[in-house]
Amino acid sequence: MAQGSSGSNSGKWTIQENKAFEKALAVFDKDTPDRWANVARAIGGRSPDEVKKHYEILVEDIMYIESGRVPFPKYRTTRGGTALKVNITTLGPLVLPFSEQLLFFTTLIARKLINQKIKPYLPDFKLAFNHFCIHAGGRAVIDELEKNLKLEPVHVEASRMTLHRFGNISSSSIWYELAYIEAKRRVKRVDKVWQIAFGSGFKCNSVVWIALRDVELSAHNPWLDCMEKYPVELAYNN
């Protein structure tokens, strides 16, 4: 079957199209004859060529995530950079103190009306959160977010120790990081925790937790048998 592009809806994929795409991939696996034509029909408005290209991008994103080479906001032309930038920009107004929001928007207006060379103001998320659980997809991921968000070593300790002990376990790492912070008995009443993880698509998701009480060490905590050994000294931190 010819895989032409006539009648396609070229351009940015909508949320609805991506959902239909993911469902169609589950229905039409790699052994399905004319897979991309079938997926295209299920989505509607997309050619088989566009669908195949979208799948290749999906695979590329997954490879970046699993290798720890997730792009960051300074790389504004990348899908990952855009996803993270949008996530942080959306989250900021919901959690940041008014003073930080004012500085951010004042700088933004000044850049547009006065001088585009004015350096954008990056809000201090340490004023909004007490603890950070960063997707431990690799050292580069943690290093870049620590640098870009101007975090202290203690803020990325849970991420680094999770990577050290469990390796790259993708987005599930944020739960081991939360368990680490809880095992250290650092989460106190009204503390706020920010979990941020990456996914294929390219997706960037945040979860914010507020402690209703001081969190005690659970008997089911995965760090229970080795908590006294951590944190360990990492060679690349020297």
XYZ file of N, CA and C in Angstrom:
714
model
N 0.852 -1.197 0.000
C 0.000 0.000 0.000
C 0.882 1.239 0.000
N 0.597 2.163 -0.879
C 1.379 3.394 -0.960
C 1.138 4.244 0.275
N 2.209 4.836 0.782
C 2.091 5.663 1.974
C 2.270 7.119 1.584
N 1.275 7.665 0.956
C 1.339 9.055 0.527
C 0.988 10.001 1.645
N 1.103 11.297 1.388
C 0.827 12.293 2.413
C -0.341 13.189 2.041
N -1.084 12.822 1.017
C -2.216 13.650 0.621
C -3.277 13.623 1.696
N -3.911 14.762 1.906
C -4.981 14.859 2.882
C -4.499 14.849 4.322
N -3.206 15.069 4.534
C -2.666 15.034 5.889
C -2.873 16.365 6.582
N -2.810 16.311 7.896
C -2.949 17.507 8.718
C -1.590 17.819 9.311
N -0.645 18.229 8.447
C 0.736 18.433 8.873
C 0.816 19.527 9.925
N 1.815 19.424 10.788
C 1.998 20.406 11.838
C 1.999 19.754 13.211
N 1.823 20.584 14.225
C 1.872 20.110 15.602
C 0.738 19.130 15.896
N 1.072 18.071 16.598
C 0.073 17.071 16.961
C -0.715 17.552 18.172
N -2.021 17.373 18.141
C -2.871 17.780 19.255
C -2.864 16.708 20.344
N -3.361 17.061 21.512
C -3.457 16.099 22.612
C -4.342 14.927 22.207
N -5.449 15.241 21.517
C -6.378 14.197 21.086
C -5.713 13.245 20.094
N -4.918 13.804 19.176
C -4.218 12.971 18.202
C -3.204 12.063 18.884
N -2.487 12.604 19.861
C -1.498 11.796 20.574
C -2.150 10.660 21.355
N -3.312 10.935 21.940
C -4.026 9.882 22.668
C -4.474 8.784 21.705
N -5.009 9.211 20.551
C -5.445 8.238 19.545
C -4.253 7.452 19.009
N -3.121 8.126 18.867
C -1.887 7.499 18.388
C -1.432 6.401 19.353
N -1.414 6.718 20.652
C -0.969 5.751 21.653
C -1.903 4.539 21.715
N -3.205 4.794 21.606
C -4.170 3.689 21.619
C -4.003 2.805 20.380
N -3.789 3.453 19.231
C -3.640 2.704 17.979
C -2.379 1.851 17.990
N -1.308 2.348 18.595
C -0.070 1.566 18.680
C -0.283 0.285 19.478
N -1.142 0.367 20.494
C -1.424 -0.814 21.307
C -2.255 -1.840 20.533
N -3.090 -1.348 19.631
C -3.952 -2.236 18.839
C -3.192 -2.855 17.673
N -2.420 -2.004 16.975
C -1.680 -2.463 15.795
C -0.199 -2.574 16.149
N 0.236 -3.768 16.546
C 1.626 -3.943 16.960
C 2.556 -4.040 15.753
N 3.843 -4.275 16.028
C 4.854 -4.251 14.967
C 4.662 -5.339 13.918
N 3.896 -6.380 14.249
C 3.679 -7.476 13.299
C 2.440 -7.276 12.429
N 1.739 -6.167 12.639
C 0.524 -5.895 11.862
C 0.882 -5.458 10.442
N 0.327 -6.091 9.416
C 0.573 -5.650 8.031
C 0.069 -4.212 7.849
N 0.822 -3.417 7.095
C 0.450 -2.016 6.859
C 0.144 -1.298 8.173
N 1.035 -1.479 9.128
C 0.803 -0.927 10.469
C 0.532 0.574 10.451
N 1.377 1.330 9.744
C 1.258 2.788 9.793
C 0.000 3.277 9.089
N -0.430 2.568 8.069
C -1.679 2.928 7.395
C -2.866 2.706 8.331
N -2.829 1.608 9.072
C -3.901 1.318 10.030
C -3.937 2.343 11.163
N -2.761 2.689 11.661
C -2.687 3.682 12.736
C -3.180 5.034 12.236
N -2.783 5.397 11.010
C -3.213 6.672 10.426
C -4.731 6.740 10.311
N -5.350 5.646 9.890
C -6.811 5.617 9.770
C -7.479 5.760 11.138
N -6.868 5.159 12.151
C -7.431 5.242 13.502
C -7.369 6.665 14.053
N -6.321 7.390 13.663
C -6.162 8.768 14.139
C -7.048 9.719 13.345
N -6.976 9.583 12.022
C -7.737 10.469 11.147
C -6.993 11.769 10.902
N -6.855 12.149 9.620
C -6.203 13.420 9.302
C -4.697 13.372 9.254
N -4.107 12.185 9.423
C -2.653 12.034 9.368
C -2.292 10.955 8.357
N -1.202 11.200 7.620
C -0.765 10.225 6.625
C 0.072 9.134 7.287
N 0.221 7.975 6.649
C 1.086 6.915 7.185
C 2.522 7.395 7.392
N 3.006 8.245 6.477
C 4.369 8.768 6.614
C 4.508 9.612 7.884
N 3.502 10.448 8.139
C 3.537 11.296 9.336
C 3.482 10.444 10.599
N 2.661 9.421 10.570
C 2.527 8.531 11.721
C 3.844 7.810 11.997
N 4.489 7.323 10.947
C 5.765 6.627 11.109
C 6.826 7.566 11.669
N 6.871 8.790 11.155
C 7.830 9.774 11.638
C 7.576 10.102 13.107
N 6.300 10.227 13.473
C 5.934 10.521 14.858
C 6.390 9.390 15.779
N 6.287 8.167 15.303
C 6.726 7.007 16.079
C 8.245 7.033 16.261
N 8.964 7.397 15.208
C 10.423 7.465 15.288
C 10.865 8.517 16.308
N 10.121 9.629 16.350
C 10.416 10.675 17.331
C 10.153 10.159 18.743
N 9.079 9.395 18.890
C 8.745 8.799 20.183
C 9.874 7.895 20.667
N 10.381 7.049 19.775
C 11.482 6.141 20.113
C 12.727 6.940 20.489
N 12.981 8.010 19.745
C 14.142 8.866 20.025
C 14.026 9.487 21.413
N 12.817 9.963 21.748
C 12.596 10.549 23.071
C 12.879 9.541 24.178
N 12.382 8.330 23.997
C 12.585 7.288 25.002
C 14.072 6.998 25.183
N 14.819 6.968 24.075
C 16.258 6.717 24.146
C 16.962 7.827 24.914
N 16.534 9.074 24.693
C 17.125 10.199 25.410
C 16.860 10.092 26.907
N 15.633 9.740 27.253
C 15.268 9.627 28.660
C 16.073 8.531 29.336
N 16.108 7.356 28.712
C 16.769 6.205 29.316
C 18.283 6.365 29.390
N 18.858 7.191 28.527
C 20.307 7.389 28.535
C 20.721 8.546 29.434
N 19.728 9.234 30.005
C 20.035 10.355 30.886
C 20.389 11.622 30.151
N 20.079 11.714 28.855
C 20.418 12.905 28.068
C 19.170 13.747 27.797
N 18.366 13.960 28.836
C 17.142 14.742 28.663
C 17.499 16.199 28.404
N 16.926 16.831 27.373
C 17.214 18.232 27.079
C 16.630 19.149 28.150
N 17.157 20.368 28.248
C 16.727 21.301 29.274
C 16.336 22.652 28.683
N 15.723 23.536 29.513
C 15.167 24.787 29.012
C 16.085 25.643 28.157
N 17.397 25.615 28.412
C 18.283 26.473 27.631
C 18.350 26.031 26.171
N 17.975 24.787 25.915
C 17.919 24.294 24.544
C 16.493 24.494 24.033
N 16.146 25.698 23.666
C 14.752 26.045 23.409
C 14.182 25.413 22.155
N 15.039 24.869 21.300
C 14.527 24.279 20.063
C 14.178 22.809 20.240
N 14.467 22.233 21.395
C 14.215 20.812 21.603
C 12.834 20.567 22.169
N 12.300 19.382 21.908
C 10.991 19.022 22.457
C 11.063 18.951 23.971
N 12.165 18.377 24.498
C 12.301 18.245 25.937
C 12.413 19.591 26.616
N 13.202 20.501 26.013
C 13.345 21.832 26.573
C 12.022 22.556 26.624
N 11.237 22.433 25.566
C 9.931 23.078 25.515
C 8.997 22.492 26.565
N 8.982 21.172 26.692
C 8.103 20.511 27.657
C 8.423 20.939 29.079
N 9.711 20.985 29.422
C 10.118 21.369 30.765
C 9.814 22.841 31.019
N 10.067 23.677 30.023
C 9.799 25.106 30.164
C 8.315 25.361 30.401
N 7.468 24.699 29.625
C 6.017 24.858 29.776
C 5.567 24.364 31.145
N 6.124 23.241 31.582
C 5.748 22.677 32.876
C 6.076 23.636 34.010
N 7.298 24.153 33.998
C 7.738 25.053 35.062
C 6.969 26.370 35.017
N 6.737 26.888 33.802
C 6.005 28.145 33.650
C 4.567 28.010 34.141
N 3.970 26.848 33.914
C 2.597 26.599 34.364
C 2.533 26.411 35.872
N 3.515 25.710 36.424
C 3.530 25.421 37.853
C 3.847 26.656 38.687
N 4.756 27.491 38.191
C 5.228 28.645 38.945
C 4.148 29.485 39.606
N 3.185 30.005 38.839
C 2.151 30.867 39.425
C 1.309 30.181 40.497
N 1.297 28.864 40.500
C 0.476 28.122 41.462
C 1.178 27.914 42.799
N 2.512 28.018 42.797
C 3.253 27.668 44.016
C 4.198 28.755 44.516
N 4.635 29.645 43.649
C 5.636 30.639 44.037
C 5.031 31.788 44.839
N 5.816 32.363 45.761
C 5.361 33.547 46.487
C 5.114 34.693 45.507
N 4.260 35.619 45.878
C 3.915 36.730 44.991
C 5.152 37.530 44.593
N 6.104 37.693 45.523
C 7.309 38.471 45.233
C 8.095 37.872 44.073
N 8.177 36.538 44.016
C 8.892 35.872 42.930
C 8.135 36.003 41.615
N 6.824 35.905 41.671
C 6.015 36.062 40.465
C 6.152 37.475 39.910
N 6.190 38.455 40.807
C 6.316 39.852 40.387
C 7.646 40.092 39.685
N 8.728 39.556 40.246
C 10.047 39.707 39.632
C 10.088 39.050 38.254
N 9.476 37.879 38.150
C 9.470 37.148 36.885
C 8.730 37.930 35.801
N 7.518 38.390 36.106
C 6.713 39.075 35.098
C 7.235 40.481 34.797
N 7.851 41.136 35.791
C 8.456 42.447 35.544
C 9.603 42.318 34.550
N 10.434 41.303 34.748
C 11.546 41.050 33.829
C 11.037 40.683 32.446
N 9.979 39.891 32.399
C 9.397 39.473 31.124
C 8.902 40.676 30.332
N 8.212 41.586 31.005
C 7.695 42.793 30.346
C 8.844 43.685 29.887
N 9.871 43.808 30.740
C 11.030 44.634 30.389
C 11.733 44.098 29.152
N 11.822 42.786 29.033
C 12.454 42.167 27.863
C 11.678 42.473 26.589
N 10.359 42.496 26.700
C 9.521 42.717 25.524
C 9.452 44.192 25.128
N 9.415 45.079 26.115
C 9.205 46.496 25.829
C 10.483 47.328 25.796
N 11.506 46.894 26.514
C 12.715 47.722 26.629
C 13.917 47.108 25.919
N 14.311 45.930 26.347
C 15.531 45.332 25.803
C 15.463 43.814 25.907
N 15.483 43.151 24.759
C 15.413 41.689 24.751
C 16.677 41.047 25.307
N 17.743 41.836 25.455
C 18.994 41.299 25.976
C 18.979 41.172 27.497
N 17.946 41.742 28.125
C 17.822 41.601 29.573
C 17.669 40.123 29.910
N 18.477 39.649 30.830
C 18.462 38.227 31.177
C 17.150 37.849 31.861
N 16.501 36.779 31.394
C 15.242 36.344 32.017
C 15.461 36.008 33.490
N 14.484 36.333 34.310
C 14.591 36.020 35.736
C 14.074 34.612 35.998
N 14.911 33.789 36.594
C 14.508 32.434 36.942
C 14.071 32.424 38.401
N 12.794 32.179 38.655
C 12.286 32.196 40.030
C 13.034 31.220 40.934
N 13.075 31.556 42.209
C 13.727 30.697 43.193
C 12.697 29.703 43.731
N 12.716 28.491 43.185
C 11.741 27.490 43.603
C 12.023 26.948 45.000
N 13.172 27.299 45.564
C 13.456 26.895 46.945
C 12.547 27.637 47.925
N 11.970 28.747 47.462
C 11.027 29.496 48.292
C 9.645 28.852 48.286
N 9.433 27.948 47.341
C 8.131 27.278 47.224
C 8.162 25.853 47.758
N 9.342 25.208 47.677
C 9.437 23.798 48.063
C 10.559 23.561 49.066
N 10.322 22.597 49.936
C 11.340 22.195 50.906
C 12.179 21.030 50.402
N 11.571 20.205 49.545
C 12.242 18.996 49.057
C 11.982 18.816 47.563
N 12.973 18.226 46.881
C 12.886 18.032 45.433
C 13.171 16.572 45.083
N 12.312 16.000 44.245
C 12.511 14.635 43.746
C 12.612 14.715 42.226
N 13.834 14.717 41.721
C 14.094 14.910 40.294
C 14.309 13.574 39.599
N 13.660 13.398 38.473
C 13.815 12.202 37.640
C 15.298 11.830 37.541
N 15.657 10.684 38.122
C 17.066 10.260 38.141
C 17.389 9.407 36.925
N 17.217 9.989 35.744
C 17.490 9.261 34.511
C 18.959 9.214 34.157
N 19.780 9.918 34.922
C 21.208 9.961 34.665
C 21.816 11.152 35.377
N 23.131 11.139 35.515
C 23.811 12.228 36.205
C 23.538 13.567 35.524
N 23.525 13.571 34.177
C 23.328 14.818 33.436
C 21.982 15.460 33.754
N 20.958 14.637 33.926
C 19.625 15.146 34.247
C 19.654 15.898 35.570
N 20.248 15.265 36.574
C 20.303 15.860 37.913
C 21.186 17.101 37.918
N 22.349 17.005 37.272
C 23.280 18.135 37.222
C 22.629 19.370 36.608
N 21.935 19.185 35.492
C 21.356 20.321 34.779
C 20.219 20.971 35.556
N 19.380 20.161 36.187
C 18.291 20.750 36.967
C 18.820 21.419 38.232
N 19.853 20.838 38.820
C 20.477 21.474 39.984
C 21.019 22.848 39.597
N 21.654 22.916 38.432
C 22.228 24.172 37.961
C 21.155 25.175 37.556
N 20.195 24.736 36.735
C 19.184 25.645 36.212
C 18.230 26.158 37.283
N 17.929 25.334 38.269
C 17.021 25.747 39.340
C 17.773 26.290 40.553
N 19.105 26.351 40.445
C 19.961 26.897 41.494
C 19.717 26.199 42.834
N 19.742 24.876 42.799
C 19.506 24.087 43.996
C 20.803 23.832 44.752
N 20.668 23.487 46.021
C 21.809 23.128 46.853
C 22.009 21.607 46.799
N 23.217 21.123 47.144
C 23.472 19.677 47.118
C 22.446 18.856 47.887
N 21.968 19.369 49.011
C 20.993 18.620 49.801
C 19.684 18.423 49.048
N 19.360 19.353 48.149
C 18.106 19.262 47.398
C 18.134 18.146 46.353
N 19.319 17.781 45.893
C 19.433 16.717 44.882
C 20.039 15.439 45.468
N 20.216 15.437 46.771
C 20.801 14.259 47.431
C 19.969 13.008 47.193
N 18.661 13.113 47.353
C 17.789 11.949 47.172
C 17.883 11.407 45.748
N 17.977 12.314 44.774
C 18.078 11.897 43.370
C 19.404 11.196 43.101
N 20.485 11.767 43.605
C 21.810 11.175 43.372
C 21.946 9.817 44.072
N 21.425 9.720 45.280
C 21.546 8.455 46.008
C 20.669 7.367 45.381
N 19.516 7.767 44.868
C 18.648 6.805 44.180
C 19.333 6.283 42.923
N 19.965 7.186 42.168
C 20.693 6.777 40.966
C 21.857 5.865 41.334
N 22.540 6.191 42.429
C 23.681 5.389 42.867
C 23.256 3.977 43.259
N 22.166 3.870 43.989
C 21.756 2.553 44.497
C 20.972 1.723 43.482
N 20.043 2.351 42.776
C 19.146 1.599 41.895
C 19.470 1.742 40.405
N 20.331 2.704 40.056
C 20.607 2.943 38.645
C 19.471 3.720 37.997
N 19.456 3.713 36.669
C 18.423 4.440 35.931
C 17.141 3.614 35.895
N 16.187 3.982 36.723
C 14.894 3.281 36.749
C 13.788 4.195 36.236
N 14.196 5.146 35.386
C 13.263 6.039 34.707
C 12.418 6.827 35.710
N 11.173 7.133 35.339
C 10.353 8.028 36.152
C 9.968 7.446 37.507
N 10.078 6.128 37.674
C 9.759 5.534 38.978
C 10.754 5.977 40.048
N 11.878 6.553 39.621
C 12.908 6.993 40.565
C 12.381 8.029 41.548
N 11.404 8.831 41.135
C 10.924 9.900 42.022
C 10.253 9.343 43.275
N 9.747 8.114 43.206
C 9.117 7.510 44.383
C 10.168 6.969 45.346
N 11.274 6.464 44.818
C 12.372 6.029 45.676
C 13.031 7.244 46.333
N 13.028 8.354 45.622
C 13.580 9.592 46.183
C 12.710 10.107 47.325
N 11.399 10.059 47.128
C 10.489 10.473 48.197
C 10.666 9.577 49.417
N 10.834 8.280 49.168
C 11.057 7.334 50.266
C 12.370 7.640 50.985
N 13.382 8.073 50.236
C 14.681 8.428 50.825
C 14.527 9.601 51.790
N 13.824 10.638 51.329
C 13.622 11.826 52.163
C 12.831 11.468 53.420
N 11.837 10.606 53.247
C 11.036 10.171 54.395
C 11.874 9.330 55.353
N 12.730 8.468 54.805
C 13.586 7.622 55.642
C 14.559 8.457 56.466
N 14.949 9.598 55.921
C 15.837 10.514 56.634
C 15.077 11.376 57.643
N 13.754 11.181 57.691
C 12.872 11.939 58.593
C 12.990 13.446 58.372
N 13.094 13.826 57.116
C 13.224 15.245 56.786
C 11.885 15.919 56.493
N 10.865 15.105 56.208
C 9.566 15.676 55.837
C 8.767 15.996 57.095
N 8.587 17.293 57.327
C 7.857 17.757 58.498
C 6.491 18.327 58.086
N 5.653 18.501 59.061
C 4.305 19.018 58.811
C 4.362 20.327 58.024
N 3.528 20.438 57.017
C 3.367 21.570 56.071
C 4.524 21.702 55.074
N 5.514 20.825 55.138
C 6.573 20.836 54.117
C 5.966 20.536 52.747
N 6.581 21.106 51.707
C 6.127 20.864 50.336
C 7.213 20.125 49.555
N 6.782 19.112 48.813
C 7.700 18.288 48.015
C 7.332 18.417 46.544
N 8.342 18.625 45.706
C 8.123 18.724 44.257
C 8.737 17.507 43.581
N 7.909 16.705 42.947
C 8.373 15.591 42.122
C 8.250 16.007 40.659
N 9.325 15.814 39.896
C 9.303 16.169 38.480
C 9.935 15.037 37.673
N 9.206 14.578 36.653
C 9.670 13.433 35.863
C 9.386 13.652 34.388
N 10.101 12.905 33.557
C 9.974 13.022 32.109
C 9.404 11.744 31.518
N 8.725 11.892 30.386
C 8.165 10.739 29.695
C 8.209 10.954 28.197
N 7.965 9.894 27.469
C 7.997 9.987 26.010
C 6.846 10.842 25.515
N 7.073 11.470 24.380
C 5.961 12.244 23.787
C 6.323 13.577 23.184
N 6.940 14.570 23.722
C 7.780 14.495 24.923
C 7.002 15.098 26.101
N 6.962 14.408 27.226
C 6.160 14.863 28.351
C 7.040 15.208 29.549
N 6.554 16.166 30.323
C 7.193 16.538 31.579
C 6.066 16.731 32.590
N 6.105 15.998 33.686
C 5.023 16.043 34.674
C 5.536 16.416 36.055
N 4.724 17.173 36.774
C 5.050 17.566 38.140
C 3.957 17.124 39.097
N 4.377 16.769 40.297
C 3.442 16.473 41.384
C 3.913 17.248 42.610
N 2.989 17.903 43.288
C 3.310 18.657 44.497
C 2.593 18.016 45.681
N 3.362 17.725 46.722
C 2.806 17.129 47.939
C 2.968 18.100 49.104
N 1.967 18.142 49.971
C 2.042 18.920 51.207
C 1.864 17.952 52.372
N 2.832 17.933 53.274
C 2.778 17.009 54.408
C 1.755 17.485 55.435
N 0.832 16.615 55.783
C -0.189 16.940 56.779
C 0.307 16.671 58.197
N 1.437 15.976 58.293
C 2.041 15.665 59.597
C 3.514 15.345 59.386
N 4.255 15.251 60.467
C 5.639 14.793 60.371
C 5.627 13.347 59.884
N 6.443 13.042 58.885
C 6.454 11.695 58.308
C 7.507 10.837 58.997
N 7.054 9.729 59.565
C 7.951 8.805 60.256
C 8.416 7.701 59.298
N 9.471 7.010 59.685
C 10.016 5.929 58.868
C 9.074 4.729 58.865
N 8.698 4.285 57.674
C 7.795 3.148 57.533
C 8.575 1.831 57.515
N 7.948 0.789 58.009
C 8.576 -0.537 58.006
C 8.719 -1.081 56.594
N 8.006 -0.481 55.645
C 8.053 -0.934 54.252
C 8.932 -0.030 53.382
N 9.612 0.912 54.003
C 10.457 1.830 53.245
C 11.615 1.070 52.587
N 11.844 1.244 51.274
C 12.904 0.499 50.566
C 14.320 0.857 51.006
N 14.467 1.942 51.788
C 15.786 2.342 52.270
C 16.038 1.863 53.703
N 15.103 1.181 54.270
C 15.152 0.817 55.684
C 16.429 0.083 56.076
N 16.880 -0.839 55.232
C 18.021 -1.690 55.594
C 19.383 -1.070 55.313
N 19.399 0.137 54.743
C 20.704 0.723 54.389
C 20.770 2.228 54.630
N 19.799 2.766 55.347
C 19.721 4.211 55.498
C 20.959 4.803 56.151
N 21.574 4.058 57.072
C 22.744 4.577 57.782
C 23.958 4.715 56.869
N 23.942 4.032 55.725
C 25.069 4.087 54.791
C 25.017 5.320 53.885
N 23.864 5.958 53.830
C 23.681 7.076 52.902
C 23.544 8.398 53.646
N 24.017 9.513 53.003
C 24.533 9.581 51.627
C 25.977 9.100 51.535
N 26.333 8.567 50.381
C 27.706 8.148 50.127
C 28.410 9.230 49.319
N 29.725 9.228 49.388
C 30.512 10.187 48.609
C 30.607 9.697 47.173
N 30.265 10.572 46.239
C 30.324 10.212 44.825
C 31.565 10.824 44.199
N 32.279 10.033 43.410
C 33.552 10.468 42.836
C 33.415 11.744 42.030
N 32.313 11.889 41.254
C 32.204 13.056 40.389
C 31.810 14.309 41.141
N 31.559 14.208 42.452
C 31.257 15.396 43.241
C 32.512 16.004 43.844
N 33.629 15.301 43.689
C 34.883 15.786 44.266
C 35.464 16.914 43.432
